[in-house]
Short mmCIF file of C-alpha atoms in Angstrom, two decimals:
data_model
loop_
_atom_site.label_atom_id
_atom_site.label_comp_id
_atom_site.label_asym_id
_atom_site.label_seq_id
_atom_site.Cartn_x
_atom_site.Cartn_y
_atom_site.Cartn_z
CA MET A 1 -22.32 -65.23 -10.69
CA SER A 2 -24.94 -67.98 -10.52
CA ASN A 3 -27.42 -65.59 -8.93
CA GLN A 4 -27.94 -63.73 -12.21
CA LYS A 5 -30.43 -64.57 -14.94
CA PRO A 6 -31.87 -62.85 -18.03
CA ILE A 7 -35.06 -60.87 -17.42
CA ALA A 8 -36.75 -63.02 -20.07
CA ASP A 9 -35.99 -66.18 -22.03
CA ASN A 10 -34.91 -66.02 -25.66
CA LEU A 11 -34.07 -62.31 -25.42
CA PHE A 12 -30.27 -62.37 -25.79
CA THR A 13 -27.31 -64.78 -25.80
CA TRP A 14 -25.78 -64.71 -22.35
CA PRO A 15 -23.45 -65.23 -20.60
CA SER A 16 -21.08 -64.32 -23.40
CA ASP A 17 -18.16 -62.00 -24.11
CA GLN A 18 -20.03 -60.90 -27.21
CA PRO A 19 -23.71 -61.10 -26.27
CA LYS A 20 -26.29 -60.65 -29.00
CA LEU A 21 -30.00 -59.90 -29.09
CA LEU A 22 -32.16 -62.73 -30.38
CA GLY A 23 -34.63 -61.86 -33.09
CA SER A 24 -36.31 -63.80 -35.82
CA ARG A 25 -36.45 -63.57 -39.57
CA ASP A 26 -39.47 -64.42 -41.68
CA THR A 27 -38.04 -66.79 -44.29
CA GLU A 28 -40.79 -65.82 -46.76
CA THR A 29 -40.47 -62.03 -46.61
CA GLY A 30 -36.96 -61.62 -45.19
CA ARG A 31 -38.31 -59.22 -42.54
CA TYR A 32 -36.63 -59.14 -39.14
CA PHE A 33 -38.55 -59.19 -35.86
CA PHE A 34 -37.55 -58.34 -32.31
CA PRO A 35 -38.35 -59.84 -29.91
CA ALA A 36 -38.32 -63.13 -31.84
CA LYS A 37 -41.64 -64.33 -33.14
CA LYS A 38 -42.63 -67.97 -32.94
CA SER A 39 -43.99 -69.10 -36.28
CA ASN A 40 -43.45 -71.88 -38.81
CA THR A 41 -41.95 -69.39 -41.23
CA HIS A 42 -39.63 -67.72 -38.72
CA GLU A 43 -36.05 -68.68 -38.00
CA GLN A 44 -34.20 -67.41 -34.94
CA VAL A 45 -31.36 -65.00 -35.69
CA GLU A 46 -28.68 -63.32 -33.64
CA LEU A 47 -28.86 -59.58 -34.31
CA SER A 48 -25.87 -57.31 -34.88
CA ARG A 49 -24.15 -56.07 -31.73
CA LYS A 50 -23.53 -52.62 -33.14
CA GLY A 51 -25.68 -49.98 -34.75
CA LYS A 52 -26.43 -46.30 -35.01
CA LEU A 53 -28.66 -44.21 -32.76
CA TRP A 54 -31.76 -43.40 -34.85
CA THR A 55 -33.59 -41.28 -32.27
CA TRP A 56 -33.65 -40.79 -28.52
CA THR A 57 -35.39 -39.16 -25.57
CA VAL A 58 -34.94 -39.04 -21.81
CA GLN A 59 -37.39 -40.55 -19.33
CA ARG A 60 -37.46 -37.80 -16.71
CA PHE A 61 -40.16 -39.02 -14.34
CA MET A 62 -40.36 -42.37 -12.61
CA PRO A 63 -42.62 -44.77 -14.53
CA LYS A 64 -45.64 -46.30 -12.81
CA THR A 65 -46.49 -50.02 -12.85
CA PRO A 66 -45.60 -52.36 -14.47
CA TYR A 67 -42.14 -50.78 -13.99
CA ILE A 68 -40.01 -52.82 -11.56
CA GLY A 69 -36.89 -50.64 -11.30
CA ALA A 70 -35.54 -50.44 -7.74
CA GLU A 71 -35.58 -46.64 -7.49
CA ASN A 72 -37.84 -44.56 -5.26
CA PRO A 73 -39.40 -41.36 -6.55
CA GLU A 74 -36.85 -39.51 -4.32
CA ASP A 75 -33.74 -41.11 -5.80
CA PHE A 76 -35.02 -41.69 -9.35
CA LYS A 77 -32.49 -40.63 -11.96
CA PRO A 78 -33.64 -39.87 -15.51
CA TYR A 79 -32.56 -42.44 -18.07
CA ALA A 80 -32.15 -42.18 -21.83
CA VAL A 81 -34.08 -44.33 -24.29
CA GLY A 82 -33.62 -44.65 -28.02
CA TYR A 83 -33.89 -46.75 -31.13
CA ILE A 84 -30.70 -48.33 -32.47
CA GLU A 85 -30.63 -49.06 -36.17
CA LEU A 86 -28.94 -52.42 -36.71
CA PRO A 87 -27.99 -52.05 -40.36
CA GLY A 88 -30.04 -54.11 -42.77
CA GLU A 89 -31.88 -55.78 -39.91
CA ILE A 90 -34.17 -53.83 -37.61
CA MET A 91 -34.34 -50.87 -35.21
CA VAL A 92 -34.42 -51.90 -31.55
CA GLU A 93 -35.75 -49.80 -28.69
CA SER A 94 -33.40 -49.79 -25.72
CA ARG A 95 -32.17 -47.92 -22.72
CA LEU A 96 -29.00 -45.96 -23.48
CA GLU A 97 -26.34 -46.32 -20.80
CA GLY A 98 -22.90 -44.87 -20.26
CA VAL A 99 -23.68 -41.52 -21.86
CA ASP A 100 -25.01 -38.20 -20.62
CA PRO A 101 -28.17 -37.01 -22.38
CA GLU A 102 -26.30 -33.85 -23.50
CA ASP A 103 -23.86 -36.03 -25.43
CA LEU A 104 -26.49 -38.06 -27.31
CA LYS A 105 -26.40 -37.50 -31.07
CA ILE A 106 -28.52 -39.09 -33.75
CA GLY A 107 -26.21 -41.27 -35.84
CA MET A 108 -23.71 -42.06 -33.07
CA GLU A 109 -22.31 -45.61 -32.97
CA MET A 110 -23.71 -47.77 -30.17
CA GLU A 111 -23.10 -51.32 -29.02
CA LEU A 112 -24.99 -53.89 -26.98
CA SER A 113 -24.33 -54.42 -23.29
CA ILE A 114 -25.94 -56.82 -20.79
CA ASP A 115 -26.09 -55.55 -17.20
CA PRO A 116 -27.95 -56.18 -13.94
CA PHE A 117 -31.28 -54.33 -13.90
CA VAL A 118 -32.96 -55.21 -10.59
CA LYS A 119 -33.09 -58.03 -8.03
CA ASN A 120 -36.18 -60.23 -7.96
CA GLU A 121 -37.82 -61.46 -4.76
CA ASP A 122 -35.54 -64.54 -4.74
CA GLY A 123 -32.51 -62.27 -4.65
CA GLU A 124 -31.55 -63.05 -8.23
CA GLU A 125 -30.23 -60.23 -10.37
CA LEU A 126 -32.29 -59.85 -13.51
CA MET A 127 -30.09 -59.05 -16.51
CA MET A 128 -31.30 -56.61 -19.14
CA PHE A 129 -29.88 -55.35 -22.41
CA SER A 130 -28.97 -51.77 -23.19
CA PHE A 131 -26.85 -49.96 -25.74
CA ARG A 132 -23.76 -47.87 -24.96
CA PRO A 133 -21.62 -45.64 -27.13
CA CYS A 134 -18.90 -47.65 -28.89
CA LYS A 135 -15.61 -47.33 -27.03
CA ASN A 136 -13.52 -46.20 -29.96
CA MET B 1 -77.60 -42.22 -51.54
CA SER B 2 -78.35 -39.29 -49.34
CA ASP B 3 -75.80 -37.04 -47.66
CA VAL B 4 -75.42 -36.97 -43.90
CA ALA B 5 -76.02 -33.79 -41.91
CA ILE B 6 -74.99 -32.78 -38.40
CA ILE B 7 -77.99 -31.06 -36.81
CA GLY B 8 -77.26 -31.06 -33.10
CA ILE B 9 -74.10 -30.63 -31.04
CA GLY B 10 -73.55 -30.84 -27.29
CA ILE B 11 -70.57 -30.74 -24.98
CA HIS B 12 -69.73 -31.12 -21.32
CA PRO B 13 -66.81 -28.80 -20.53
CA PHE B 14 -63.44 -30.52 -20.56
CA GLY B 15 -61.08 -30.61 -17.59
CA ARG B 16 -61.91 -31.99 -14.18
CA THR B 17 -65.44 -32.15 -12.81
CA GLU B 18 -65.52 -33.47 -9.27
CA GLY B 19 -68.69 -35.28 -8.26
CA MET B 20 -69.72 -36.16 -11.80
CA THR B 21 -69.00 -39.48 -13.49
CA GLY B 22 -67.87 -39.66 -17.09
CA LEU B 23 -71.20 -41.23 -17.99
CA GLN B 24 -73.09 -38.33 -16.40
CA GLN B 25 -71.00 -35.92 -18.45
CA GLY B 26 -72.01 -37.95 -21.51
CA VAL B 27 -75.68 -37.57 -20.59
CA HIS B 28 -75.15 -33.81 -20.17
CA ALA B 29 -73.65 -33.60 -23.67
CA ALA B 30 -76.44 -35.72 -25.15
CA ARG B 31 -79.13 -33.49 -23.62
CA GLU B 32 -77.34 -30.40 -24.91
CA ALA B 33 -77.22 -31.87 -28.41
CA LEU B 34 -80.94 -32.73 -28.28
CA SER B 35 -81.77 -29.23 -27.12
CA ASP B 36 -79.55 -27.76 -29.84
CA ALA B 37 -81.51 -29.73 -32.48
CA GLU B 38 -84.79 -28.95 -30.72
CA MET B 39 -85.66 -32.59 -30.50
CA GLU B 40 -86.47 -35.24 -27.92
CA TRP B 41 -84.52 -38.39 -27.08
CA SER B 42 -87.51 -40.30 -28.47
CA ASP B 43 -86.69 -38.84 -31.91
CA ILE B 44 -83.33 -40.62 -31.91
CA GLN B 45 -83.50 -43.91 -33.81
CA PHE B 46 -80.04 -45.30 -32.99
CA ALA B 47 -76.85 -44.37 -31.16
CA PHE B 48 -73.17 -45.25 -31.11
CA GLY B 49 -71.00 -44.27 -28.17
CA GLY B 50 -68.06 -45.12 -26.03
CA SER B 51 -65.46 -44.30 -23.44
CA ALA B 52 -62.07 -45.79 -22.71
CA ALA B 53 -62.28 -45.68 -18.93
CA ALA B 54 -65.69 -44.43 -17.82
CA GLY B 55 -68.11 -47.22 -18.55
CA SER B 56 -70.54 -48.33 -21.23
CA ALA B 57 -72.22 -45.63 -23.26
CA ASP B 58 -75.48 -47.57 -23.57
CA ALA B 59 -76.02 -47.15 -19.83
CA MET B 60 -76.99 -43.57 -20.71
CA VAL B 61 -80.48 -44.82 -21.61
CA ASN B 62 -81.21 -45.07 -17.88
CA ASP B 63 -81.10 -41.26 -17.80
CA LEU B 64 -82.14 -40.40 -21.34
CA GLY B 65 -85.10 -42.76 -21.56
CA LEU B 66 -85.87 -46.40 -22.29
CA THR B 67 -86.97 -46.02 -25.87
CA GLY B 68 -85.70 -49.40 -26.98
CA ILE B 69 -83.36 -48.07 -29.69
CA PRO B 70 -80.21 -49.91 -30.72
CA PHE B 71 -77.40 -48.27 -28.73
CA MET B 72 -74.02 -49.73 -29.67
CA ASN B 73 -70.95 -49.45 -27.47
CA VAL B 74 -67.76 -48.61 -29.31
CA SER B 75 -64.31 -49.32 -27.95
CA ASN B 76 -61.49 -48.31 -30.23
CA GLY B 77 -58.85 -46.60 -28.13
CA CYS B 78 -58.16 -43.02 -29.10
CA ALA B 79 -60.36 -43.41 -32.18
CA THR B 80 -63.42 -44.35 -30.14
CA GLY B 81 -65.21 -41.08 -30.93
CA GLY B 82 -64.17 -41.16 -34.56
CA SER B 83 -65.35 -44.74 -34.89
CA SER B 84 -68.73 -43.87 -33.33
CA LEU B 85 -69.14 -41.01 -35.77
CA LEU B 86 -68.12 -43.13 -38.75
CA SER B 87 -70.55 -45.86 -37.66
CA ALA B 88 -73.40 -43.36 -37.33
CA TYR B 89 -72.51 -41.95 -40.73
CA THR B 90 -72.61 -45.32 -42.50
CA THR B 91 -75.81 -46.30 -40.70
CA ILE B 92 -77.58 -43.26 -42.13
CA LYS B 93 -75.86 -43.55 -45.49
CA SER B 94 -77.01 -47.15 -45.79
CA GLY B 95 -80.61 -46.07 -45.31
CA GLN B 96 -81.11 -48.26 -42.25
CA PHE B 97 -82.03 -45.31 -40.04
CA ASP B 98 -82.55 -41.57 -40.58
CA ILE B 99 -81.58 -39.93 -37.28
CA GLY B 100 -78.97 -41.00 -34.77
CA MET B 101 -76.46 -39.92 -32.14
CA ALA B 102 -72.71 -40.36 -31.73
CA VAL B 103 -71.51 -39.74 -28.19
CA GLY B 104 -68.15 -39.99 -26.45
CA PHE B 105 -67.10 -39.30 -22.89
CA ASP B 106 -64.33 -40.15 -20.45
CA LYS B 107 -62.86 -39.61 -17.04
CA HIS B 108 -59.24 -40.57 -16.42
CA PRO B 109 -57.18 -40.45 -13.24
CA ARG B 110 -54.38 -37.88 -13.05
CA GLY B 111 -50.96 -38.50 -14.55
CA ALA B 112 -49.71 -40.51 -17.50
CA PHE B 113 -51.61 -43.58 -18.61
CA ASN B 114 -50.57 -46.92 -17.08
CA ALA B 115 -49.78 -49.38 -19.80
CA ASP B 116 -50.33 -53.12 -19.60
CA PRO B 117 -47.86 -54.94 -21.88
CA GLU B 118 -49.86 -58.15 -22.18
CA ALA B 119 -53.04 -56.28 -23.15
CA SER B 120 -51.08 -54.81 -26.06
CA GLY B 121 -49.60 -58.16 -27.04
CA LEU B 122 -46.14 -57.17 -25.77
CA PRO B 123 -43.68 -58.97 -23.50
CA ARG B 124 -43.78 -58.21 -19.81
CA TRP B 125 -40.10 -57.07 -19.69
CA TYR B 126 -40.92 -54.22 -22.05
CA GLY B 127 -43.08 -52.56 -19.41
CA GLU B 128 -41.02 -53.74 -16.43
CA THR B 129 -37.82 -52.05 -17.65
CA GLY B 130 -39.43 -48.67 -18.28
CA LEU B 131 -39.69 -48.68 -22.07
CA MET B 132 -43.48 -48.70 -22.41
CA LEU B 133 -44.44 -45.05 -21.99
CA THR B 134 -46.40 -43.03 -24.51
CA THR B 135 -44.41 -39.92 -23.59
CA GLN B 136 -41.17 -41.57 -24.74
CA PHE B 137 -42.67 -42.37 -28.13
CA PHE B 138 -43.76 -38.78 -28.69
CA GLY B 139 -40.37 -37.46 -27.63
CA MET B 140 -38.53 -39.86 -29.92
CA LYS B 141 -40.77 -39.30 -32.95
CA ILE B 142 -40.42 -35.51 -32.92
CA GLN B 143 -36.71 -35.73 -32.00
CA ARG B 144 -36.03 -37.60 -35.23
CA TYR B 145 -38.36 -35.32 -37.20
CA MET B 146 -36.62 -32.17 -35.94
CA ASN B 147 -33.28 -33.69 -36.92
CA ASP B 148 -34.51 -34.57 -40.42
CA TYR B 149 -36.52 -31.44 -41.23
CA GLY B 150 -35.03 -28.58 -39.23
CA ILE B 151 -37.91 -27.97 -36.83
CA THR B 152 -36.80 -25.98 -33.75
CA SER B 153 -37.77 -26.16 -30.08
CA ASP B 154 -38.97 -22.59 -30.50
CA SER B 155 -41.65 -23.84 -32.89
CA LEU B 156 -42.65 -26.60 -30.46
CA ALA B 157 -43.25 -23.85 -27.91
CA LEU B 158 -45.22 -21.75 -30.40
CA VAL B 159 -47.67 -24.63 -30.87
CA ALA B 160 -48.32 -24.84 -27.13
CA GLU B 161 -48.52 -21.06 -26.75
CA LYS B 162 -51.16 -20.97 -29.49
CA ALA B 163 -53.12 -23.76 -27.79
CA PHE B 164 -53.38 -21.87 -24.51
CA ASN B 165 -54.19 -18.59 -26.27
CA ASN B 166 -57.02 -20.22 -28.22
CA ALA B 167 -58.31 -21.98 -25.11
CA SER B 168 -58.41 -18.67 -23.23
CA LEU B 169 -61.22 -17.75 -25.67
CA ASN B 170 -63.05 -21.07 -25.22
CA PRO B 171 -65.33 -21.39 -22.17
CA ASN B 172 -65.43 -25.20 -22.55
CA ALA B 173 -61.63 -25.62 -22.47
CA TRP B 174 -59.70 -26.90 -19.46
CA ARG B 175 -56.53 -24.78 -19.36
CA ARG B 176 -57.70 -21.27 -20.16
CA GLU B 177 -54.73 -19.25 -18.91
CA PRO B 178 -52.32 -18.08 -21.61
CA VAL B 179 -48.76 -19.39 -21.09
CA SER B 180 -45.85 -17.55 -22.65
CA LYS B 181 -43.43 -19.15 -25.07
CA ASP B 182 -40.51 -18.64 -22.66
CA THR B 183 -42.39 -20.29 -19.80
CA ILE B 184 -43.19 -23.24 -22.06
CA LEU B 185 -39.56 -23.58 -23.22
CA ASN B 186 -38.12 -23.30 -19.71
CA ALA B 187 -40.61 -25.61 -18.00
CA MET B 188 -39.69 -29.03 -16.67
CA MET B 189 -38.57 -31.40 -19.41
CA VAL B 190 -40.81 -34.49 -19.51
CA SER B 191 -39.39 -36.43 -22.45
CA ASP B 192 -36.79 -34.52 -24.41
CA PRO B 193 -37.38 -32.33 -26.40
CA LEU B 194 -40.88 -31.91 -24.94
CA THR B 195 -41.54 -29.88 -21.79
CA LYS B 196 -44.48 -30.13 -19.41
CA TYR B 197 -46.56 -27.50 -21.22
CA MET B 198 -46.08 -29.17 -24.59
CA PHE B 199 -47.95 -32.31 -23.52
CA CYS B 200 -51.68 -32.85 -23.11
CA SER B 201 -52.91 -34.71 -20.03
CA PRO B 202 -55.58 -37.33 -19.55
CA ALA B 203 -58.76 -35.51 -18.46
CA GLU B 204 -62.55 -35.56 -18.48
CA GLY B 205 -65.25 -34.37 -20.82
CA ALA B 206 -68.02 -35.42 -23.20
CA VAL B 207 -69.38 -34.58 -26.63
CA ALA B 208 -72.55 -35.68 -28.43
CA LEU B 209 -73.51 -35.12 -32.05
CA ILE B 210 -76.86 -35.73 -33.74
CA LEU B 211 -76.76 -36.76 -37.36
CA CYS B 212 -79.53 -37.23 -39.87
CA LYS B 213 -80.29 -37.83 -43.52
CA ALA B 214 -79.57 -34.54 -45.30
CA GLU B 215 -83.12 -34.23 -46.68
CA LEU B 216 -84.46 -34.00 -43.12
CA ALA B 217 -81.92 -31.50 -41.81
CA HIS B 218 -83.89 -28.30 -42.43
CA LYS B 219 -86.70 -29.58 -40.21
CA TYR B 220 -84.36 -29.27 -37.23
CA THR B 221 -81.95 -26.47 -37.96
CA SER B 222 -81.53 -23.45 -40.20
CA LYS B 223 -77.78 -24.13 -40.39
CA PRO B 224 -77.20 -27.80 -41.10
CA LEU B 225 -73.63 -28.91 -41.67
CA PHE B 226 -72.69 -31.83 -43.87
CA LEU B 227 -70.30 -34.66 -43.11
CA LYS B 228 -68.69 -35.03 -46.52
CA GLY B 229 -65.95 -37.47 -45.65
CA ALA B 230 -64.95 -39.72 -42.78
CA ALA B 231 -62.34 -42.45 -42.78
CA PHE B 232 -60.39 -44.55 -40.33
CA ARG B 233 -57.13 -46.44 -40.79
CA SER B 234 -54.86 -48.63 -38.68
CA ARG B 235 -51.08 -48.72 -39.00
CA PRO B 236 -49.39 -49.90 -42.18
CA LEU B 237 -46.03 -51.69 -42.35
CA GLY B 238 -43.13 -49.38 -41.58
CA SER B 239 -44.98 -46.72 -39.60
CA PHE B 240 -43.51 -45.44 -36.31
CA GLU B 241 -45.96 -46.13 -33.53
CA VAL B 242 -46.23 -46.04 -29.78
CA PHE B 243 -45.29 -49.23 -27.88
CA SER B 244 -42.90 -50.66 -30.48
CA PRO B 245 -40.00 -52.73 -29.08
CA SER B 246 -38.64 -52.59 -32.62
CA LEU B 247 -39.23 -50.78 -35.92
CA GLU B 248 -38.66 -51.61 -39.56
CA VAL B 249 -35.42 -50.14 -40.89
CA GLU B 250 -37.28 -49.18 -44.04
CA ARG B 251 -39.58 -46.35 -42.99
CA GLY B 252 -43.16 -46.09 -44.27
CA PRO B 253 -46.12 -43.71 -43.97
CA SER B 254 -48.23 -43.31 -40.83
CA PRO B 255 -51.87 -44.42 -40.62
CA THR B 256 -52.75 -40.72 -40.80
CA VAL B 257 -51.64 -40.51 -44.43
CA GLY B 258 -54.04 -43.29 -45.45
CA ALA B 259 -56.96 -41.98 -43.40
CA SER B 260 -56.48 -38.45 -44.70
CA ASP B 261 -56.25 -39.46 -48.36
CA ALA B 262 -59.34 -41.65 -48.02
CA THR B 263 -61.29 -38.80 -46.41
CA PHE B 264 -60.44 -36.35 -49.17
CA GLU B 265 -61.25 -38.92 -51.83
CA MET B 266 -64.62 -39.61 -50.25
CA ALA B 267 -65.41 -35.91 -50.05
CA GLY B 268 -64.16 -35.25 -53.58
CA MET B 269 -62.15 -32.32 -52.24
CA THR B 270 -58.52 -31.20 -52.04
CA ARG B 271 -56.42 -29.76 -49.20
CA GLU B 272 -56.77 -26.28 -50.71
CA ASP B 273 -60.53 -26.47 -50.09
CA ILE B 274 -60.10 -26.62 -46.30
CA ASP B 275 -60.48 -23.40 -44.28
CA LEU B 276 -59.45 -24.64 -40.83
CA ALA B 277 -58.40 -27.87 -39.12
CA GLN B 278 -58.30 -29.64 -35.79
CA LEU B 279 -55.24 -31.93 -35.79
CA GLN B 280 -54.28 -34.39 -33.08
CA ASP B 281 -51.89 -32.55 -30.75
CA THR B 282 -51.12 -35.07 -28.04
CA GLU B 283 -48.06 -32.87 -27.74
CA SER B 284 -46.63 -29.97 -29.72
CA GLY B 285 -44.57 -32.16 -32.03
CA ALA B 286 -47.62 -34.20 -33.00
CA GLU B 287 -49.43 -31.12 -34.32
CA ILE B 288 -46.37 -30.21 -36.38
CA MET B 289 -45.91 -33.68 -37.87
CA HIS B 290 -49.64 -34.07 -38.44
CA MET B 291 -49.73 -30.89 -40.53
CA SER B 292 -47.66 -32.70 -43.14
CA GLU B 293 -49.00 -36.23 -42.57
CA ASN B 294 -52.45 -34.83 -43.36
CA GLY B 295 -51.06 -33.22 -46.49
CA PHE B 296 -51.48 -29.55 -45.52
CA CYS B 297 -47.78 -28.82 -46.05
CA LYS B 298 -44.54 -30.55 -46.96
CA ASP B 299 -42.18 -31.93 -44.30
CA GLY B 300 -40.16 -29.06 -42.89
CA GLU B 301 -42.45 -26.26 -44.08
CA GLN B 302 -44.03 -26.15 -40.64
CA GLU B 303 -41.11 -24.18 -39.24
CA LYS B 304 -41.87 -21.15 -41.40
CA LEU B 305 -45.66 -21.57 -41.09
CA LEU B 306 -45.38 -21.48 -37.30
CA GLN B 307 -42.87 -18.67 -37.15
CA ASP B 308 -45.15 -16.64 -39.46
CA GLY B 309 -48.18 -17.37 -37.29
CA ASP B 310 -50.08 -19.00 -40.16
CA THR B 311 -51.83 -21.53 -37.91
CA LYS B 312 -53.03 -18.98 -35.36
CA LEU B 313 -56.71 -18.00 -35.20
CA ASP B 314 -56.06 -15.02 -37.48
CA GLY B 315 -53.57 -16.87 -39.69
CA LYS B 316 -53.99 -18.24 -43.19
CA PHE B 317 -54.81 -21.74 -41.97
CA PRO B 318 -55.99 -21.88 -38.34
CA VAL B 319 -55.21 -25.16 -36.53
CA ASN B 320 -56.70 -26.34 -33.23
CA THR B 321 -58.91 -23.31 -32.77
CA ASP B 322 -60.39 -24.54 -29.47
CA GLY B 323 -57.01 -25.13 -27.82
CA GLY B 324 -56.64 -28.73 -28.99
CA CYS B 325 -55.68 -31.60 -26.73
CA ILE B 326 -52.90 -29.51 -25.19
CA ALA B 327 -55.38 -27.13 -23.55
CA ASN B 328 -58.47 -29.38 -23.39
CA GLY B 329 -56.79 -32.52 -22.11
CA GLU B 330 -57.53 -35.89 -23.58
CA PRO B 331 -60.59 -37.75 -22.36
CA VAL B 332 -59.96 -40.54 -24.84
CA GLY B 333 -63.56 -41.39 -25.73
CA ALA B 334 -64.56 -37.74 -26.26
CA SER B 335 -61.44 -36.26 -27.81
CA GLY B 336 -62.11 -36.96 -31.49
CA LEU B 337 -65.69 -35.74 -31.20
CA ARG B 338 -64.51 -32.50 -29.53
CA GLN B 339 -62.68 -31.69 -32.74
CA VAL B 340 -65.86 -32.19 -34.77
CA TYR B 341 -67.84 -30.15 -32.25
CA GLU B 342 -65.40 -27.25 -32.60
CA ASN B 343 -65.59 -27.39 -36.39
CA CYS B 344 -69.40 -27.26 -36.22
CA VAL B 345 -69.22 -24.22 -33.93
CA GLN B 346 -66.78 -22.50 -36.30
CA LEU B 347 -68.80 -23.28 -39.44
CA ARG B 348 -71.95 -21.99 -37.75
CA GLY B 349 -70.09 -18.77 -37.05
CA ALA B 350 -70.84 -19.26 -33.37
CA ALA B 351 -67.32 -19.38 -31.93
CA GLY B 352 -67.44 -15.92 -30.36
CA LYS B 353 -64.02 -14.45 -29.62
CA ARG B 354 -62.22 -17.37 -31.22
CA GLN B 355 -64.29 -17.26 -34.41
CA VAL B 356 -62.18 -17.74 -37.52
CA GLN B 357 -62.86 -14.78 -39.76
CA GLY B 358 -63.78 -14.90 -43.43
CA ASN B 359 -66.89 -17.02 -43.08
CA PRO B 360 -65.23 -20.48 -43.13
CA LYS B 361 -67.12 -23.11 -45.11
CA THR B 362 -65.05 -26.26 -44.77
CA ALA B 363 -63.29 -27.79 -41.78
CA TYR B 364 -61.16 -30.88 -41.19
CA THR B 365 -60.51 -33.10 -38.18
CA HIS B 366 -57.81 -35.65 -37.50
CA VAL B 367 -57.53 -37.87 -34.45
CA TYR B 368 -54.60 -40.21 -33.84
CA GLY B 369 -53.79 -42.65 -31.09
CA ALA B 370 -52.43 -45.91 -29.83
CA PRO B 371 -51.58 -48.38 -31.18
CA GLY B 372 -51.36 -46.53 -34.49
CA ILE B 373 -54.84 -45.57 -35.58
CA SER B 374 -56.12 -42.46 -37.26
CA ALA B 375 -59.55 -41.08 -38.19
CA CYS B 376 -60.37 -37.95 -40.21
CA THR B 377 -63.48 -36.01 -41.19
CA ILE B 378 -64.42 -33.18 -43.52
CA ILE B 379 -67.43 -31.04 -42.69
CA THR B 380 -68.91 -28.33 -44.90
CA THR B 381 -71.65 -25.74 -44.65
#
């Protein structure tokens, strides 16, 4: 799978069986940041893989630029978006995969997943994070 | 220090005007305001103005006249109009000048705004993967609010229905056809729980206001209005704002709370003193949440207020009497000043079929926008 790479550097640990988002923590205030902030007072942290859905919506029309998804307006399928509360850390905005919008519920348990998002012009698959309902 | 009066108001109708630039619409509004105050452009000692996407306001001097006055361009996103007004207010209050203009105009292409991640200090992937859309933010904010405070989709629809009803009585509004609650509820979903009719669209329009030192007001008008409070705030830690890849777990107040409190403090007034309000309604949910963020009710009380019709034109506390953003569209540079324009019309008793009854004496405006800014005003007779 050498033709896959993360959509951005320092975004998540990958490849890994248990990938994690990379954030940072301000050592002076204890506040968490995502994406990670570069600063003398920040240390990089791996964020929790699991959290609860804090709110959600569904993107029902195809976004304009700078969106790089491979769909055409004809075959565009709505996708869900939400914030996942990683307890004691931070709330992260993410696409929600593996769940029908009708089944989304505030408070449901979600976990991180890394999946191919789109191919770049070199034919490499760009990997992006999303959250999915926990399996059990 | 002297009070500040509003003595002239002008508007170019909102909506779409083919063959006219945003700047030209601004000039139209400026001329209307001058005519309303029965004065000449040469009487104006300074001006503040701006647009988000239709050019520099100071270019208006080519049409209005080269009088050499300081004309300052303001660029402050959705608070551009509010910032122009606040700047004009403090200029007069400081004693630097006596008479000035605040003007805002815009002309946006159709459809949702394109967002540039880097211009907002955000990583490219955030836009590339389809997370950077204002519509998503509005959907997610009201979704959580409905969950926490028991607001129903029916009430979201009532807000939009009211907007179109009010606009049907406003010749300057864009969408002047009433739309029924059922049509609104059953329309295409844009970002759950918000349907097509619950959202405002980018549009065109212009508003100009002439302000002066209160002592001079009666020279120009028999019905001067007074700008008693005006304040602007950016987002505090913990607020929930558009274009946020992440949020603090510990929730905090929105910038609206700070701007509203500061405005009331400046005016020395309380919420009970206000007769009507124009509140930012980028979509139906925003109007509902802004009712409480501005302190006019507690979280959750909106459901009953809306179901009882309290915010309709003939209700106890009319909100968005001109149709708001939902029916006027949102030309960013002009939108905040439209709210002030409408309040002036109402307080003059000149709103015709949409006139709020009972001789209103005080009116409030609230504008909110990306990336988490809010500006409020209080105007009195």
